[in-house]
Amino acid sequence: MNFFQLLRKKKELIPLVAFMTVAATGATSFALYSPRKTDVIIDRKRNPEPWETVDPSVPTKLITINQEWKPIEELQKVRRATK
């Protein structure tokens, strides 16, 4: 039995197929979109600890309004002690 013949015979399956198609399309498009974002790091061999290269004085938000970024002194002390 063909898929479309089954849908014509059992019309109550049409909304289920429509919702599942939309969900699968959304999941696939998000899976293809997310590796292109700069927040996502896939390569673990060249940069195994990416949080070590983040500069606390540089804002990472899209927009910052009237916010001053300062390095955290305790973090700087720990970083100097471990190097």
mmCIF file of N, CA and C in Angstrom:
data_model
loop_
_atom_site.group_PDB
_atom_site.id
_atom_site.type_symbol
_atom_site.label_atom_id
_atom_site.label_comp_id
_atom_site.label_asym_id
_atom_site.label_seq_id
_atom_site.Cartn_x
_atom_site.Cartn_y
_atom_site.Cartn_z
ATOM 1 N N MET A 1 0.845 -1.182 0.000
ATOM 2 C CA MET A 1 0.000 0.000 0.000
ATOM 3 C C MET A 1 0.889 1.243 0.000
ATOM 4 N N ASN A 2 0.591 2.147 -0.854
ATOM 5 C CA ASN A 2 1.352 3.385 -0.972
ATOM 6 C C ASN A 2 1.066 4.280 0.234
ATOM 7 N N PHE A 3 2.068 5.116 0.593
ATOM 8 C CA PHE A 3 1.940 5.997 1.756
ATOM 9 C C PHE A 3 0.790 6.987 1.584
ATOM 10 N N PHE A 4 0.674 7.567 0.413
ATOM 11 C CA PHE A 4 -0.373 8.554 0.165
ATOM 12 C C PHE A 4 -1.756 7.898 0.104
ATOM 13 N N GLN A 5 -1.815 6.661 -0.357
ATOM 14 C CA GLN A 5 -3.080 5.935 -0.339
ATOM 15 C C GLN A 5 -3.512 5.664 1.098
ATOM 16 N N LEU A 6 -2.537 5.382 1.963
ATOM 17 C CA LEU A 6 -2.844 5.159 3.376
ATOM 18 C C LEU A 6 -3.366 6.437 4.021
ATOM 19 N N LEU A 7 -2.758 7.588 3.664
ATOM 20 C CA LEU A 7 -3.233 8.856 4.216
ATOM 21 C C LEU A 7 -4.628 9.215 3.701
ATOM 22 N N ARG A 8 -4.918 8.889 2.455
ATOM 23 C CA ARG A 8 -6.261 9.154 1.936
ATOM 24 C C ARG A 8 -7.293 8.246 2.578
ATOM 25 N N LYS A 9 -6.863 7.046 2.949
ATOM 26 C CA LYS A 9 -7.793 6.100 3.570
ATOM 27 C C LYS A 9 -8.023 6.451 5.043
ATOM 28 N N LYS A 10 -6.941 6.814 5.755
ATOM 29 C CA LYS A 10 -7.044 7.145 7.178
ATOM 30 C C LYS A 10 -6.685 8.611 7.356
ATOM 31 N N LYS A 11 -7.663 9.476 7.259
ATOM 32 C CA LYS A 11 -7.438 10.918 7.287
ATOM 33 C C LYS A 11 -7.007 11.434 8.652
ATOM 34 N N GLU A 12 -7.210 10.677 9.703
ATOM 35 C CA GLU A 12 -6.793 11.131 11.041
ATOM 36 C C GLU A 12 -5.272 11.105 11.211
ATOM 37 N N LEU A 13 -4.543 10.491 10.307
ATOM 38 C CA LEU A 13 -3.080 10.465 10.373
ATOM 39 C C LEU A 13 -2.443 11.710 9.756
ATOM 40 N N ILE A 14 -3.191 12.500 9.013
ATOM 41 C CA ILE A 14 -2.637 13.665 8.324
ATOM 42 C C ILE A 14 -2.045 14.684 9.302
ATOM 43 N N PRO A 15 -2.729 15.075 10.397
ATOM 44 C CA PRO A 15 -2.092 16.021 11.335
ATOM 45 C C PRO A 15 -0.835 15.450 11.999
ATOM 46 N N LEU A 16 -0.866 14.173 12.303
ATOM 47 C CA LEU A 16 0.311 13.540 12.917
ATOM 48 C C LEU A 16 1.501 13.577 11.962
ATOM 49 N N VAL A 17 1.278 13.262 10.708
ATOM 50 C CA VAL A 17 2.354 13.295 9.712
ATOM 51 C C VAL A 17 2.851 14.726 9.522
ATOM 52 N N ALA A 18 1.943 15.692 9.535
ATOM 53 C CA ALA A 18 2.339 17.091 9.354
ATOM 54 C C ALA A 18 3.210 17.555 10.525
ATOM 55 N N PHE A 19 2.789 17.271 11.754
ATOM 56 C CA PHE A 19 3.580 17.683 12.917
ATOM 57 C C PHE A 19 4.936 16.984 12.963
ATOM 58 N N MET A 20 4.972 15.719 12.624
ATOM 59 C CA MET A 20 6.244 14.992 12.633
ATOM 60 C C MET A 20 7.184 15.520 11.548
ATOM 61 N N THR A 21 6.634 15.908 10.395
ATOM 62 C CA THR A 21 7.453 16.485 9.323
ATOM 63 C C THR A 21 8.043 17.820 9.749
ATOM 64 N N VAL A 22 7.231 18.663 10.380
ATOM 65 C CA VAL A 22 7.722 19.962 10.851
ATOM 66 C C VAL A 22 8.787 19.772 11.931
ATOM 67 N N ALA A 23 8.560 18.831 12.855
ATOM 68 C CA ALA A 23 9.534 18.588 13.921
ATOM 69 C C ALA A 23 10.851 18.044 13.371
ATOM 70 N N ALA A 24 10.779 17.122 12.441
ATOM 71 C CA ALA A 24 12.002 16.561 11.858
ATOM 72 C C ALA A 24 12.761 17.607 11.058
ATOM 73 N N THR A 25 12.035 18.462 10.334
ATOM 74 C CA THR A 25 12.683 19.528 9.572
ATOM 75 C C THR A 25 13.359 20.526 10.502
ATOM 76 N N GLY A 26 12.688 20.895 11.584
ATOM 77 C CA GLY A 26 13.271 21.825 12.554
ATOM 78 C C GLY A 26 14.503 21.248 13.231
ATOM 79 N N ALA A 27 14.441 19.987 13.622
ATOM 80 C CA ALA A 27 15.591 19.358 14.275
ATOM 81 C C ALA A 27 16.775 19.250 13.324
ATOM 82 N N THR A 28 16.511 18.905 12.080
ATOM 83 C CA THR A 28 17.585 18.795 11.098
ATOM 84 C C THR A 28 18.198 20.152 10.796
ATOM 85 N N SER A 29 17.357 21.173 10.645
ATOM 86 C CA SER A 29 17.901 22.495 10.340
ATOM 87 C C SER A 29 18.696 23.046 11.521
ATOM 88 N N PHE A 30 18.262 22.796 12.748
ATOM 89 C CA PHE A 30 19.029 23.252 13.905
ATOM 90 C C PHE A 30 20.345 22.488 14.021
ATOM 91 N N ALA A 31 20.341 21.207 13.716
ATOM 92 C CA ALA A 31 21.577 20.424 13.762
ATOM 93 C C ALA A 31 22.574 20.901 12.713
ATOM 94 N N LEU A 32 22.099 21.377 11.586
ATOM 95 C CA LEU A 32 22.995 21.904 10.563
ATOM 96 C C LEU A 32 23.429 23.334 10.867
ATOM 97 N N TYR A 33 22.604 24.100 11.584
ATOM 98 C CA TYR A 33 22.900 25.493 11.891
ATOM 99 C C TYR A 33 23.861 25.633 13.079
ATOM 100 N N SER A 34 23.708 24.814 14.091
ATOM 101 C CA SER A 34 24.463 25.006 15.336
ATOM 102 C C SER A 34 25.976 24.848 15.202
ATOM 103 N N PRO A 35 26.541 23.992 14.373
ATOM 104 C CA PRO A 35 28.013 23.972 14.276
ATOM 105 C C PRO A 35 28.610 25.233 13.669
ATOM 106 N N ARG A 36 27.814 26.024 12.963
ATOM 107 C CA ARG A 36 28.334 27.254 12.371
ATOM 108 C C ARG A 36 28.419 28.398 13.371
ATOM 109 N N LYS A 37 27.782 28.258 14.526
ATOM 110 C CA LYS A 37 27.823 29.312 15.528
ATOM 111 C C LYS A 37 29.200 29.343 16.168
ATOM 112 N N THR A 38 29.605 30.508 16.654
ATOM 113 C CA THR A 38 30.927 30.634 17.249
ATOM 114 C C THR A 38 30.979 30.073 18.663
ATOM 115 N N ASP A 39 29.838 29.891 19.312
ATOM 116 C CA ASP A 39 29.817 29.359 20.665
ATOM 117 C C ASP A 39 30.067 27.855 20.693
ATOM 118 N N VAL A 40 29.841 27.195 19.592
ATOM 119 C CA VAL A 40 29.969 25.745 19.535
ATOM 120 C C VAL A 40 31.375 25.394 19.054
ATOM 121 N N ILE A 41 32.072 24.561 19.825
ATOM 122 C CA ILE A 41 33.427 24.135 19.459
ATOM 123 C C ILE A 41 33.409 22.616 19.304
ATOM 124 N N ILE A 42 33.713 22.164 18.110
ATOM 125 C CA ILE A 42 33.669 20.735 17.834
ATOM 126 C C ILE A 42 35.063 20.112 17.900
ATOM 127 N N ASP A 43 36.088 20.852 17.508
ATOM 128 C CA ASP A 43 37.440 20.333 17.438
ATOM 129 C C ASP A 43 38.065 20.300 18.836
ATOM 130 N N ARG A 44 38.210 19.109 19.423
ATOM 131 C CA ARG A 44 38.773 18.994 20.758
ATOM 132 C C ARG A 44 40.284 18.750 20.730
ATOM 133 N N LYS A 45 40.840 18.399 19.582
ATOM 134 C CA LYS A 45 42.264 18.071 19.522
ATOM 135 C C LYS A 45 43.135 19.322 19.526
ATOM 136 N N ARG A 46 42.731 20.349 18.784
ATOM 137 C CA ARG A 46 43.548 21.555 18.727
ATOM 138 C C ARG A 46 43.307 22.475 19.923
ATOM 139 N N ASN A 47 42.093 22.462 20.485
ATOM 140 C CA ASN A 47 41.773 23.341 21.605
ATOM 141 C C ASN A 47 40.943 22.557 22.622
ATOM 142 N N PRO A 48 41.589 21.728 23.451
ATOM 143 C CA PRO A 48 40.812 20.871 24.358
ATOM 144 C C PRO A 48 40.139 21.640 25.487
ATOM 145 N N GLU A 49 40.653 22.805 25.865
ATOM 146 C CA GLU A 49 40.057 23.598 26.937
ATOM 147 C C GLU A 49 39.797 25.017 26.432
ATOM 148 N N PRO A 50 38.702 25.228 25.693
ATOM 149 C CA PRO A 50 38.465 26.536 25.075
ATOM 150 C C PRO A 50 38.162 27.629 26.091
ATOM 151 N N TRP A 51 37.741 27.283 27.290
ATOM 152 C CA TRP A 51 37.424 28.317 28.284
ATOM 153 C C TRP A 51 38.676 29.005 28.799
ATOM 154 N N GLU A 52 39.850 28.433 28.567
ATOM 155 C CA GLU A 52 41.097 29.061 28.997
ATOM 156 C C GLU A 52 41.473 30.248 28.101
ATOM 157 N N THR A 53 40.978 30.270 26.883
ATOM 158 C CA THR A 53 41.339 31.339 25.955
ATOM 159 C C THR A 53 40.346 32.495 25.969
ATOM 160 N N VAL A 54 39.319 32.431 26.798
ATOM 161 C CA VAL A 54 38.327 33.498 26.860
ATOM 162 C C VAL A 54 38.899 34.662 27.668
ATOM 163 N N ASP A 55 38.879 35.849 27.080
ATOM 164 C CA ASP A 55 39.368 37.043 27.755
ATOM 165 C C ASP A 55 38.215 37.677 28.525
ATOM 166 N N PRO A 56 38.312 37.785 29.860
ATOM 167 C CA PRO A 56 37.187 38.328 30.625
ATOM 168 C C PRO A 56 36.958 39.813 30.391
ATOM 169 N N SER A 57 37.902 40.514 29.807
ATOM 170 C CA SER A 57 37.703 41.936 29.555
ATOM 171 C C SER A 57 36.962 42.206 28.254
ATOM 172 N N VAL A 58 36.756 41.184 27.433
ATOM 173 C CA VAL A 58 36.053 41.340 26.164
ATOM 174 C C VAL A 58 34.627 40.814 26.336
ATOM 175 N N PRO A 59 33.633 41.636 26.045
ATOM 176 C CA PRO A 59 32.254 41.154 26.176
ATOM 177 C C PRO A 59 31.932 40.141 25.087
ATOM 178 N N THR A 60 31.227 39.081 25.458
ATOM 179 C CA THR A 60 30.858 38.054 24.494
ATOM 180 C C THR A 60 29.386 38.105 24.140
ATOM 181 N N LYS A 61 28.673 39.096 24.652
ATOM 182 C CA LYS A 61 27.260 39.230 24.325
ATOM 183 C C LYS A 61 27.104 39.918 22.973
ATOM 184 N N LEU A 62 25.922 39.798 22.427
ATOM 185 C CA LEU A 62 25.643 40.462 21.164
ATOM 186 C C LEU A 62 25.562 41.969 21.352
ATOM 187 N N ILE A 63 24.942 42.389 22.454
ATOM 188 C CA ILE A 63 24.826 43.814 22.740
ATOM 189 C C ILE A 63 24.991 44.027 24.237
ATOM 190 N N THR A 64 25.771 45.018 24.604
ATOM 191 C CA THR A 64 25.949 45.387 26.002
ATOM 192 C C THR A 64 25.666 46.872 26.141
ATOM 193 N N ILE A 65 24.799 47.202 27.049
ATOM 194 C CA ILE A 65 24.418 48.594 27.247
ATOM 195 C C ILE A 65 24.860 49.021 28.639
ATOM 196 N N ASN A 66 25.743 50.023 28.704
ATOM 197 C CA ASN A 66 26.217 50.600 29.963
ATOM 198 C C ASN A 66 26.750 49.536 30.926
ATOM 199 N N GLN A 67 27.555 48.648 30.437
ATOM 200 C CA GLN A 67 28.119 47.609 31.293
ATOM 201 C C GLN A 67 29.630 47.628 31.127
ATOM 202 N N GLU A 68 30.327 47.637 32.234
ATOM 203 C CA GLU A 68 31.780 47.690 32.199
ATOM 204 C C GLU A 68 32.330 46.305 32.528
ATOM 205 N N TRP A 69 33.234 45.841 31.701
ATOM 206 C CA TRP A 69 33.820 44.519 31.885
ATOM 207 C C TRP A 69 35.195 44.673 32.511
ATOM 208 N N LYS A 70 35.365 44.046 33.657
ATOM 209 C CA LYS A 70 36.650 44.076 34.345
ATOM 210 C C LYS A 70 37.105 42.638 34.597
ATOM 211 N N PRO A 71 38.406 42.404 34.574
ATOM 212 C CA PRO A 71 38.878 41.071 34.936
ATOM 213 C C PRO A 71 38.621 40.796 36.417
ATOM 214 N N ILE A 72 38.309 39.579 36.736
ATOM 215 C CA ILE A 72 38.069 39.185 38.125
ATOM 216 C C ILE A 72 39.429 38.945 38.779
ATOM 217 N N GLU A 73 39.680 39.643 39.873
ATOM 218 C CA GLU A 73 40.989 39.581 40.538
ATOM 219 C C GLU A 73 41.306 38.188 41.061
ATOM 220 N N GLU A 74 40.336 37.519 41.660
ATOM 221 C CA GLU A 74 40.574 36.174 42.189
ATOM 222 C C GLU A 74 40.952 35.207 41.075
ATOM 223 N N LEU A 75 40.283 35.340 39.944
ATOM 224 C CA LEU A 75 40.594 34.486 38.805
ATOM 225 C C LEU A 75 41.995 34.771 38.284
ATOM 226 N N GLN A 76 42.394 36.033 38.254
ATOM 227 C CA GLN A 76 43.724 36.387 37.796
ATOM 228 C C GLN A 76 44.793 35.832 38.732
ATOM 229 N N LYS A 77 44.533 35.857 40.053
ATOM 230 C CA LYS A 77 45.478 35.316 41.027
ATOM 231 C C LYS A 77 45.643 33.807 40.839
ATOM 232 N N VAL A 78 44.537 33.125 40.650
ATOM 233 C CA VAL A 78 44.600 31.671 40.446
ATOM 234 C C VAL A 78 45.309 31.355 39.144
ATOM 235 N N ARG A 79 45.029 32.117 38.092
ATOM 236 C CA ARG A 79 45.672 31.890 36.807
ATOM 237 C C ARG A 79 47.197 32.108 36.891
ATOM 238 N N ARG A 80 47.607 33.158 37.628
ATOM 239 C CA ARG A 80 49.045 33.414 37.795
ATOM 240 C C ARG A 80 49.705 32.319 38.635
ATOM 241 N N ALA A 81 48.997 31.812 39.638
ATOM 242 C CA ALA A 81 49.564 30.787 40.516
ATOM 243 C C ALA A 81 49.719 29.445 39.802
ATOM 244 N N THR A 82 48.829 29.147 38.866
ATOM 245 C CA THR A 82 48.903 27.848 38.192
ATOM 246 C C THR A 82 49.875 27.835 37.009
ATOM 247 N N LYS A 83 50.305 29.000 36.540
ATOM 248 C CA LYS A 83 51.228 29.031 35.408
ATOM 249 C C LYS A 83 52.649 28.895 35.813
#
